[in-house]
PDB file of C-alpha atoms in Angstrom:
ATOM      1  CA  UNK A   1     -56.414 -35.934 -29.952  1.00  0.00           C
ATOM      2  CA  UNK A   2     -54.215 -32.649 -30.160  1.00  0.00           C
ATOM      3  CA  UNK A   3     -56.063 -31.476 -26.848  1.00  0.00           C
ATOM      4  CA  UNK A   4     -55.364 -34.461 -24.774  1.00  0.00           C
ATOM      5  CA  UNK A   5     -51.533 -34.117 -26.079  1.00  0.00           C
ATOM      6  CA  UNK A   6     -51.611 -30.531 -24.909  1.00  0.00           C
ATOM      7  CA  UNK A   7     -53.439 -31.288 -21.411  1.00  0.00           C
ATOM      8  CA  UNK A   8     -50.966 -34.105 -20.816  1.00  0.00           C
ATOM      9  CA  UNK A   9     -47.953 -31.547 -21.423  1.00  0.00           C
ATOM     10  CA  UNK A  10     -49.356 -29.102 -19.347  1.00  0.00           C
ATOM     11  CA  UNK A  11     -49.973 -31.547 -16.428  1.00  0.00           C
ATOM     12  CA  UNK A  12     -46.714 -32.786 -17.037  1.00  0.00           C
ATOM     13  CA  UNK A  13     -45.249 -29.514 -16.713  1.00  0.00           C
ATOM     14  CA  UNK A  14     -47.249 -28.507 -13.582  1.00  0.00           C
ATOM     15  CA  UNK A  15     -45.993 -31.588 -11.973  1.00  0.00           C
ATOM     16  CA  UNK A  16     -42.278 -31.171 -12.643  1.00  0.00           C
ATOM     17  CA  UNK A  17     -42.580 -27.425 -11.436  1.00  0.00           C
ATOM     18  CA  UNK A  18     -44.358 -28.502  -8.094  1.00  0.00           C
ATOM     19  CA  UNK A  19     -41.845 -31.209  -7.624  1.00  0.00           C
ATOM     20  CA  UNK A  20     -39.159 -28.673  -7.855  1.00  0.00           C
ATOM     21  CA  UNK A  21     -40.826 -26.108  -5.607  1.00  0.00           C
ATOM     22  CA  UNK A  22     -41.104 -28.691  -3.047  1.00  0.00           C
ATOM     23  CA  UNK A  23     -37.639 -29.881  -3.573  1.00  0.00           C
ATOM     24  CA  UNK A  24     -36.172 -26.421  -3.315  1.00  0.00           C
ATOM     25  CA  UNK A  25     -38.697 -25.499  -0.318  1.00  0.00           C
ATOM     26  CA  UNK A  26     -38.248 -28.852   1.889  1.00  0.00           C
ATOM     27  CA  UNK A  27     -35.061 -30.396   0.565  1.00  0.00           C
ATOM     28  CA  UNK A  28     -32.481 -27.190   0.321  1.00  0.00           C
ATOM     29  CA  UNK A  29     -29.555 -27.102  -2.390  1.00  0.00           C
ATOM     30  CA  UNK A  30     -26.800 -28.547   0.284  1.00  0.00           C
ATOM     31  CA  UNK A  31     -29.055 -31.362   1.469  1.00  0.00           C
ATOM     32  CA  UNK A  32     -29.457 -32.948  -2.320  1.00  0.00           C
ATOM     33  CA  UNK A  33     -25.500 -33.679  -2.745  1.00  0.00           C
ATOM     34  CA  UNK A  34     -24.045 -36.990  -3.696  1.00  0.00           C
ATOM     35  CA  UNK A  35     -22.311 -38.333  -0.908  1.00  0.00           C
ATOM     36  CA  UNK A  36     -18.214 -39.141  -1.081  1.00  0.00           C
ATOM     37  CA  UNK A  37     -16.005 -40.818   1.171  1.00  0.00           C
ATOM     38  CA  UNK A  38     -14.475 -38.306   3.391  1.00  0.00           C
ATOM     39  CA  UNK A  39     -11.019 -39.880   2.305  1.00  0.00           C
ATOM     40  CA  UNK A  40     -11.717 -37.714  -1.172  1.00  0.00           C
ATOM     41  CA  UNK A  41     -12.001 -34.425   0.713  1.00  0.00           C
ATOM     42  CA  UNK A  42      -8.886 -35.406   2.853  1.00  0.00           C
ATOM     43  CA  UNK A  43      -6.563 -36.025  -0.277  1.00  0.00           C
ATOM     44  CA  UNK A  44      -7.853 -32.594  -2.220  1.00  0.00           C
ATOM     45  CA  UNK A  45      -7.064 -30.783   1.304  1.00  0.00           C
ATOM     46  CA  UNK A  46      -3.589 -32.775   1.721  1.00  0.00           C
ATOM     47  CA  UNK A  47      -2.734 -30.983  -1.370  1.00  0.00           C
ATOM     48  CA  UNK A  48      -3.753 -27.759  -0.630  1.00  0.00           C
ATOM     49  CA  UNK A  49      -2.437 -28.023   2.731  1.00  0.00           C
ATOM     50  CA  UNK A  50       1.438 -28.903   1.237  1.00  0.00           C
ATOM     51  CA  UNK A  51       1.181 -25.621  -0.917  1.00  0.00           C
ATOM     52  CA  UNK A  52      -0.849 -23.331   1.090  1.00  0.00           C
ATOM     53  CA  UNK A  53      -1.373 -21.900   4.393  1.00  0.00           C
ATOM     54  CA  UNK A  54      -4.809 -22.582   5.684  1.00  0.00           C
ATOM     55  CA  UNK A  55      -6.069 -19.802   7.998  1.00  0.00           C
ATOM     56  CA  UNK A  56      -9.578 -19.134   8.617  1.00  0.00           C
ATOM     57  CA  UNK A  57     -11.133 -15.973  10.705  1.00  0.00           C
ATOM     58  CA  UNK A  58     -13.579 -17.100  13.526  1.00  0.00           C
ATOM     59  CA  UNK A  59     -16.712 -15.098  13.947  1.00  0.00           C
ATOM     60  CA  UNK A  60     -19.781 -15.391  16.581  1.00  0.00           C
ATOM     61  CA  UNK A  61     -22.513 -13.631  14.659  1.00  0.00           C
ATOM     62  CA  UNK A  62     -20.915 -10.907  12.788  1.00  0.00           C
ATOM     63  CA  UNK A  63     -18.154 -10.168  15.083  1.00  0.00           C
ATOM     64  CA  UNK A  64     -14.849 -11.444  14.358  1.00  0.00           C
ATOM     65  CA  UNK A  65     -13.715 -12.971  17.714  1.00  0.00           C
ATOM     66  CA  UNK A  66      -9.923 -14.665  16.358  1.00  0.00           C
ATOM     67  CA  UNK A  67      -8.568 -17.139  14.116  1.00  0.00           C
ATOM     68  CA  UNK A  68      -7.860 -20.663  13.529  1.00  0.00           C
ATOM     69  CA  UNK A  69      -4.672 -22.793  11.165  1.00  0.00           C
ATOM     70  CA  UNK A  70      -5.407 -26.179   9.643  1.00  0.00           C
ATOM     71  CA  UNK A  71      -2.862 -28.611   8.305  1.00  0.00           C
ATOM     72  CA  UNK A  72      -3.037 -32.214   7.478  1.00  0.00           C
ATOM     73  CA  UNK A  73      -0.606 -34.832   6.679  1.00  0.00           C
ATOM     74  CA  UNK A  74      -0.874 -38.471   5.748  1.00  0.00           C
ATOM     75  CA  UNK A  75       0.806 -41.287   7.332  1.00  0.00           C
ATOM     76  CA  UNK A  76       0.552 -44.871   5.030  1.00  0.00           C
ATOM     77  CA  UNK A  77      -0.474 -47.894   6.867  1.00  0.00           C
ATOM     78  CA  UNK A  78      -0.310 -51.616   5.910  1.00  0.00           C
ATOM     79  CA  UNK A  79      -4.351 -51.647   6.195  1.00  0.00           C
ATOM     80  CA  UNK A  80      -5.190 -48.075   5.508  1.00  0.00           C
ATOM     81  CA  UNK A  81      -4.025 -44.536   5.520  1.00  0.00           C
ATOM     82  CA  UNK A  82      -4.394 -42.592   8.589  1.00  0.00           C
ATOM     83  CA  UNK A  83      -4.640 -38.458   8.038  1.00  0.00           C
ATOM     84  CA  UNK A  84      -3.180 -36.555  10.608  1.00  0.00           C
ATOM     85  CA  UNK A  85      -5.181 -33.000  11.328  1.00  0.00           C
ATOM     86  CA  UNK A  86      -3.426 -30.394  12.958  1.00  0.00           C
ATOM     87  CA  UNK A  87      -5.406 -27.267  14.252  1.00  0.00           C
ATOM     88  CA  UNK A  88      -4.534 -24.005  16.310  1.00  0.00           C
ATOM     89  CA  UNK A  89      -6.300 -21.141  17.140  1.00  0.00           C
ATOM     90  CA  UNK A  90      -6.337 -17.977  19.048  1.00  0.00           C
ATOM     91  CA  UNK A  91      -9.701 -16.680  20.665  1.00  0.00           C
ATOM     92  CA  UNK A  92      -9.830 -12.668  21.130  1.00  0.00           C
ATOM     93  CA  UNK A  93     -11.053 -10.406  24.193  1.00  0.00           C
ATOM     94  CA  UNK A  94     -11.986  -7.224  23.409  1.00  0.00           C
ATOM     95  CA  UNK A  95     -10.600  -4.151  25.618  1.00  0.00           C
ATOM     96  CA  UNK A  96     -11.315  -0.916  24.608  1.00  0.00           C
ATOM     97  CA  UNK A  97     -10.564  -0.438  20.882  1.00  0.00           C
ATOM     98  CA  UNK A  98      -8.108  -3.281  21.225  1.00  0.00           C
ATOM     99  CA  UNK A  99      -8.060  -6.720  21.123  1.00  0.00           C
ATOM    100  CA  UNK A 100      -5.809  -9.139  22.920  1.00  0.00           C
ATOM    101  CA  UNK A 101      -5.504 -12.863  22.960  1.00  0.00           C
ATOM    102  CA  UNK A 102      -7.767 -14.317  25.483  1.00  0.00           C
ATOM    103  CA  UNK A 103      -7.550 -18.338  24.848  1.00  0.00           C
ATOM    104  CA  UNK A 104      -5.339 -20.332  22.675  1.00  0.00           C
ATOM    105  CA  UNK A 105      -5.764 -23.726  21.439  1.00  0.00           C
ATOM    106  CA  UNK A 106      -3.928 -26.793  19.783  1.00  0.00           C
ATOM    107  CA  UNK A 107      -5.846 -29.669  18.455  1.00  0.00           C
ATOM    108  CA  UNK A 108      -4.198 -33.192  16.879  1.00  0.00           C
ATOM    109  CA  UNK A 109      -6.689 -35.594  15.424  1.00  0.00           C
ATOM    110  CA  UNK A 110      -5.761 -38.915  13.631  1.00  0.00           C
ATOM    111  CA  UNK A 111      -8.330 -40.335  11.373  1.00  0.00           C
ATOM    112  CA  UNK A 112      -7.901 -43.918  10.121  1.00  0.00           C
ATOM    113  CA  UNK A 113      -9.110 -43.722   6.243  1.00  0.00           C
ATOM    114  CA  UNK A 114     -10.045 -40.306   7.073  1.00  0.00           C
ATOM    115  CA  UNK A 115     -13.070 -41.318   8.809  1.00  0.00           C
ATOM    116  CA  UNK A 116     -12.532 -43.093  12.071  1.00  0.00           C
ATOM    117  CA  UNK A 117     -10.925 -41.257  15.255  1.00  0.00           C
ATOM    118  CA  UNK A 118      -7.837 -43.078  16.327  1.00  0.00           C
ATOM    119  CA  UNK A 119      -6.495 -40.229  18.581  1.00  0.00           C
ATOM    120  CA  UNK A 120      -7.357 -36.759  19.864  1.00  0.00           C
ATOM    121  CA  UNK A 121      -4.989 -34.521  21.788  1.00  0.00           C
ATOM    122  CA  UNK A 122      -6.436 -31.033  22.874  1.00  0.00           C
ATOM    123  CA  UNK A 123      -4.784 -28.247  25.058  1.00  0.00           C
ATOM    124  CA  UNK A 124      -6.689 -24.920  25.625  1.00  0.00           C
ATOM    125  CA  UNK A 125      -4.883 -22.053  27.676  1.00  0.00           C
ATOM    126  CA  UNK A 126      -7.080 -19.099  29.194  1.00  0.00           C
ATOM    127  CA  UNK A 127      -4.143 -16.274  29.225  1.00  0.00           C
ATOM    128  CA  UNK A 128      -5.897 -13.939  31.506  1.00  0.00           C
ATOM    129  CA  UNK A 129      -6.709 -16.555  34.317  1.00  0.00           C
ATOM    130  CA  UNK A 130      -3.538 -18.524  33.662  1.00  0.00           C
ATOM    131  CA  UNK A 131      -5.496 -22.075  32.996  1.00  0.00           C
ATOM    132  CA  UNK A 132      -5.063 -24.763  30.906  1.00  0.00           C
ATOM    133  CA  UNK A 133      -6.877 -27.879  29.991  1.00  0.00           C
ATOM    134  CA  UNK A 134      -5.453 -30.763  28.322  1.00  0.00           C
ATOM    135  CA  UNK A 135      -7.624 -33.719  26.812  1.00  0.00           C
ATOM    136  CA  UNK A 136      -6.170 -36.864  25.493  1.00  0.00           C
ATOM    137  CA  UNK A 137      -8.301 -39.991  24.297  1.00  0.00           C
ATOM    138  CA  UNK A 138      -8.024 -43.163  22.188  1.00  0.00           C
ATOM    139  CA  UNK A 139     -10.354 -45.794  21.246  1.00  0.00           C
ATOM    140  CA  UNK A 140     -11.250 -48.038  24.235  1.00  0.00           C
ATOM    141  CA  UNK A 141      -9.962 -45.901  26.561  1.00  0.00           C
ATOM    142  CA  UNK A 142     -11.159 -42.946  29.112  1.00  0.00           C
ATOM    143  CA  UNK A 143     -10.348 -39.814  28.364  1.00  0.00           C
ATOM    144  CA  UNK A 144      -7.430 -38.374  30.446  1.00  0.00           C
ATOM    145  CA  UNK A 145      -8.200 -34.624  31.541  1.00  0.00           C
ATOM    146  CA  UNK A 146      -5.615 -32.349  33.098  1.00  0.00           C
ATOM    147  CA  UNK A 147      -6.623 -28.603  34.527  1.00  0.00           C
ATOM    148  CA  UNK A 148      -3.845 -26.783  35.699  1.00  0.00           C
ATOM    149  CA  UNK A 149      -3.865 -23.010  36.978  1.00  0.00           C
ATOM    150  CA  UNK A 150      -0.120 -21.923  36.543  1.00  0.00           C
ATOM    151  CA  UNK A 151       1.888 -24.653  37.867  1.00  0.00           C
ATOM    152  CA  UNK A 152      -0.941 -26.296  40.210  1.00  0.00           C
ATOM    153  CA  UNK A 153      -2.765 -29.341  39.428  1.00  0.00           C
ATOM    154  CA  UNK A 154      -6.384 -28.459  39.757  1.00  0.00           C
ATOM    155  CA  UNK A 155      -8.079 -31.543  38.558  1.00  0.00           C
ATOM    156  CA  UNK A 156      -7.127 -34.784  36.766  1.00  0.00           C
ATOM    157  CA  UNK A 157      -9.017 -37.564  35.214  1.00  0.00           C
ATOM    158  CA  UNK A 158      -9.153 -39.642  38.740  1.00  0.00           C
ATOM    159  CA  UNK A 159     -10.506 -36.261  40.475  1.00  0.00           C
ATOM    160  CA  UNK A 160     -12.966 -35.736  37.737  1.00  0.00           C
ATOM    161  CA  UNK A 161     -14.225 -39.476  38.054  1.00  0.00           C
ATOM    162  CA  UNK A 162     -14.391 -38.962  41.591  1.00  0.00           C
ATOM    163  CA  UNK A 163     -16.467 -35.529  41.549  1.00  0.00           C
ATOM    164  CA  UNK A 164     -18.879 -37.426  39.016  1.00  0.00           C
ATOM    165  CA  UNK A 165     -19.439 -40.276  41.266  1.00  0.00           C
ATOM    166  CA  UNK A 166     -20.424 -38.008  43.985  1.00  0.00           C
ATOM    167  CA  UNK A 167     -22.580 -36.087  41.754  1.00  0.00           C
ATOM    168  CA  UNK A 168     -20.603 -33.338  40.808  1.00  0.00           C
ATOM    169  CA  UNK A 169     -20.320 -33.700  37.244  1.00  0.00           C
ATOM    170  CA  UNK A 170     -22.571 -30.994  36.493  1.00  0.00           C
ATOM    171  CA  UNK A 171     -20.345 -28.563  38.067  1.00  0.00           C
ATOM    172  CA  UNK A 172     -17.306 -29.456  36.218  1.00  0.00           C
ATOM    173  CA  UNK A 173     -16.187 -26.900  33.529  1.00  0.00           C
ATOM    174  CA  UNK A 174     -15.561 -30.050  31.164  1.00  0.00           C
ATOM    175  CA  UNK A 175     -19.076 -31.458  31.647  1.00  0.00           C
ATOM    176  CA  UNK A 176     -19.794 -31.021  27.616  1.00  0.00           C
ATOM    177  CA  UNK A 177     -16.529 -33.190  27.024  1.00  0.00           C
ATOM    178  CA  UNK A 178     -18.460 -36.080  28.491  1.00  0.00           C
ATOM    179  CA  UNK A 179     -19.569 -37.605  25.265  1.00  0.00           C
ATOM    180  CA  UNK A 180     -15.651 -38.143  24.365  1.00  0.00           C
ATOM    181  CA  UNK A 181     -15.600 -41.461  25.965  1.00  0.00           C
ATOM    182  CA  UNK A 182     -17.725 -42.947  23.262  1.00  0.00           C
ATOM    183  CA  UNK A 183     -15.737 -41.238  20.323  1.00  0.00           C
ATOM    184  CA  UNK A 184     -15.487 -44.454  18.733  1.00  0.00           C
ATOM    185  CA  UNK A 185     -19.248 -43.772  17.731  1.00  0.00           C
ATOM    186  CA  UNK A 186     -18.293 -40.533  15.900  1.00  0.00           C
ATOM    187  CA  UNK A 187     -20.195 -39.664  12.758  1.00  0.00           C
ATOM    188  CA  UNK A 188     -18.767 -38.292   9.567  1.00  0.00           C
ATOM    189  CA  UNK A 189     -20.436 -37.873   6.463  1.00  0.00           C
ATOM    190  CA  UNK A 190     -19.279 -35.942   3.548  1.00  0.00           C
ATOM    191  CA  UNK A 191     -21.249 -34.889   0.077  1.00  0.00           C
ATOM    192  CA  UNK A 192     -20.586 -32.945  -3.168  1.00  0.00           C
ATOM    193  CA  UNK A 193     -22.642 -30.450  -4.787  1.00  0.00           C
ATOM    194  CA  UNK A 194     -22.602 -26.773  -5.375  1.00  0.00           C
ATOM    195  CA  UNK A 195     -23.316 -23.731  -2.998  1.00  0.00           C
ATOM    196  CA  UNK A 196     -22.728 -20.049  -3.219  1.00  0.00           C
ATOM    197  CA  UNK A 197     -19.598 -19.121  -2.194  1.00  0.00           C
ATOM    198  CA  UNK A 198     -18.194 -15.365  -2.370  1.00  0.00           C
ATOM    199  CA  UNK A 199     -21.254 -14.274  -4.490  1.00  0.00           C
ATOM    200  CA  UNK A 200     -20.974 -17.300  -7.275  1.00  0.00           C
ATOM    201  CA  UNK A 201     -22.187 -20.755  -7.791  1.00  0.00           C
ATOM    202  CA  UNK A 202     -19.327 -23.218  -7.054  1.00  0.00           C
ATOM    203  CA  UNK A 203     -18.881 -26.879  -6.843  1.00  0.00           C
ATOM    204  CA  UNK A 204     -18.055 -27.780  -3.221  1.00  0.00           C
ATOM    205  CA  UNK A 205     -17.999 -30.610  -0.766  1.00  0.00           C
ATOM    206  CA  UNK A 206     -19.673 -30.567   2.711  1.00  0.00           C
ATOM    207  CA  UNK A 207     -18.371 -32.879   5.433  1.00  0.00           C
ATOM    208  CA  UNK A 208     -20.562 -33.226   8.579  1.00  0.00           C
ATOM    209  CA  UNK A 209     -18.743 -34.353  11.768  1.00  0.00           C
ATOM    210  CA  UNK A 210     -20.813 -35.327  15.050  1.00  0.00           C
ATOM    211  CA  UNK A 211     -20.142 -36.693  18.498  1.00  0.00           C
ATOM    212  CA  UNK A 212     -23.617 -37.897  19.514  1.00  0.00           C
ATOM    213  CA  UNK A 213     -26.187 -35.045  19.550  1.00  0.00           C
ATOM    214  CA  UNK A 214     -24.308 -32.528  21.609  1.00  0.00           C
ATOM    215  CA  UNK A 215     -21.058 -31.930  19.598  1.00  0.00           C
ATOM    216  CA  UNK A 216     -21.516 -31.148  15.784  1.00  0.00           C
ATOM    217  CA  UNK A 217     -19.533 -29.181  12.953  1.00  0.00           C
ATOM    218  CA  UNK A 218     -20.088 -28.729   9.300  1.00  0.00           C
ATOM    219  CA  UNK A 219     -16.947 -27.987   7.170  1.00  0.00           C
ATOM    220  CA  UNK A 220     -17.398 -26.729   3.661  1.00  0.00           C
ATOM    221  CA  UNK A 221     -14.293 -27.389   0.952  1.00  0.00           C
ATOM    222  CA  UNK A 222     -14.456 -25.935  -2.598  1.00  0.00           C
ATOM    223  CA  UNK A 223     -13.835 -28.338  -5.496  1.00  0.00           C
ATOM    224  CA  UNK A 224     -10.089 -28.309  -5.417  1.00  0.00           C
ATOM    225  CA  UNK A 225      -9.912 -28.723  -1.386  1.00  0.00           C
ATOM    226  CA  UNK A 226      -9.770 -25.217   0.037  1.00  0.00           C
ATOM    227  CA  UNK A 227     -11.143 -25.185   3.326  1.00  0.00           C
ATOM    228  CA  UNK A 228     -13.725 -22.456   3.011  1.00  0.00           C
ATOM    229  CA  UNK A 229     -15.892 -22.594   6.404  1.00  0.00           C
ATOM    230  CA  UNK A 230     -16.570 -24.470   9.298  1.00  0.00           C
ATOM    231  CA  UNK A 231     -19.901 -24.074  11.345  1.00  0.00           C
ATOM    232  CA  UNK A 232     -19.789 -24.788  14.891  1.00  0.00           C
ATOM    233  CA  UNK A 233     -22.100 -24.760  17.736  1.00  0.00           C
ATOM    234  CA  UNK A 234     -23.336 -21.299  19.588  1.00  0.00           C
ATOM    235  CA  UNK A 235     -23.057 -19.667  16.608  1.00  0.00           C
ATOM    236  CA  UNK A 236     -19.593 -19.818  15.883  1.00  0.00           C
ATOM    237  CA  UNK A 237     -18.153 -19.754  12.340  1.00  0.00           C
ATOM    238  CA  UNK A 238     -14.692 -20.082  10.602  1.00  0.00           C
ATOM    239  CA  UNK A 239     -14.485 -18.481   7.476  1.00  0.00           C
ATOM    240  CA  UNK A 240     -11.454 -18.191   4.840  1.00  0.00           C
ATOM    241  CA  UNK A 241     -10.819 -14.604   4.096  1.00  0.00           C
ATOM    242  CA  UNK A 242     -10.049 -15.373   0.213  1.00  0.00           C
ATOM    243  CA  UNK A 243     -12.819 -17.024  -0.498  1.00  0.00           C
ATOM    244  CA  UNK A 244     -15.467 -14.655   1.280  1.00  0.00           C
ATOM    245  CA  UNK A 245     -13.646 -11.592   0.480  1.00  0.00           C
ATOM    246  CA  UNK A 246     -12.639 -10.519   3.755  1.00  0.00           C
ATOM    247  CA  UNK A 247      -9.369  -9.478   3.072  1.00  0.00           C
ATOM    248  CA  UNK A 248     -10.072  -5.759   3.742  1.00  0.00           C
ATOM    249  CA  UNK A 249     -10.815  -6.563   7.352  1.00  0.00           C
ATOM    250  CA  UNK A 250      -7.216  -7.063   8.148  1.00  0.00           C
ATOM    251  CA  UNK A 251      -6.561  -3.279   8.298  1.00  0.00           C
TER     252      UNK A 251
END
């Protein structure tokens, strides 16, 4: 009888350890988080944004190439709150031992209930080429695009549609924004759990944002709502210098 009990305990222990091994191998830690409404995270970030400046360093692989700042406000609505996300950034270009601003950008996004995009306004300027690109979008409307070189209009929405109708869409520098016409289908998923941040295990929130398959990003917030990291396509990352111990790079 004792042997049977010991055998059963050994089998249960083996099964449990095997299950944990499979879980950790095929279902990594960040995939086991409990889902939470995005509005919970925006509320935490709203409190941080009201009291602290949120500026992240931008990296491509291990090279620092710029920075970006983020702020969120909330506009009460009769049905649901609207969170207004405001972001600005600079991408730098290496010139010998120095770096100079090459691209500046600004973005404003309205999120109904913290999860549905109801308005998007993005402006980017390539300083060395004197080129600016403006993009505006609202639900059930075609995106408005305007490209200028200095004061000269190079392309607008009507011209872009004509070029695409003639089969020249692939040559447009804005072809990657073609999916913005369907931004009403933006997917936003957020979850909570714990991850290694700055060398120690901390509770955090992960927010995944995608526009179809072409445009995906992942933002990681600490348990108190600090924006710690944003993972972008093409190997780009934004890191909060205090959380990740990057303050010494300022020198």
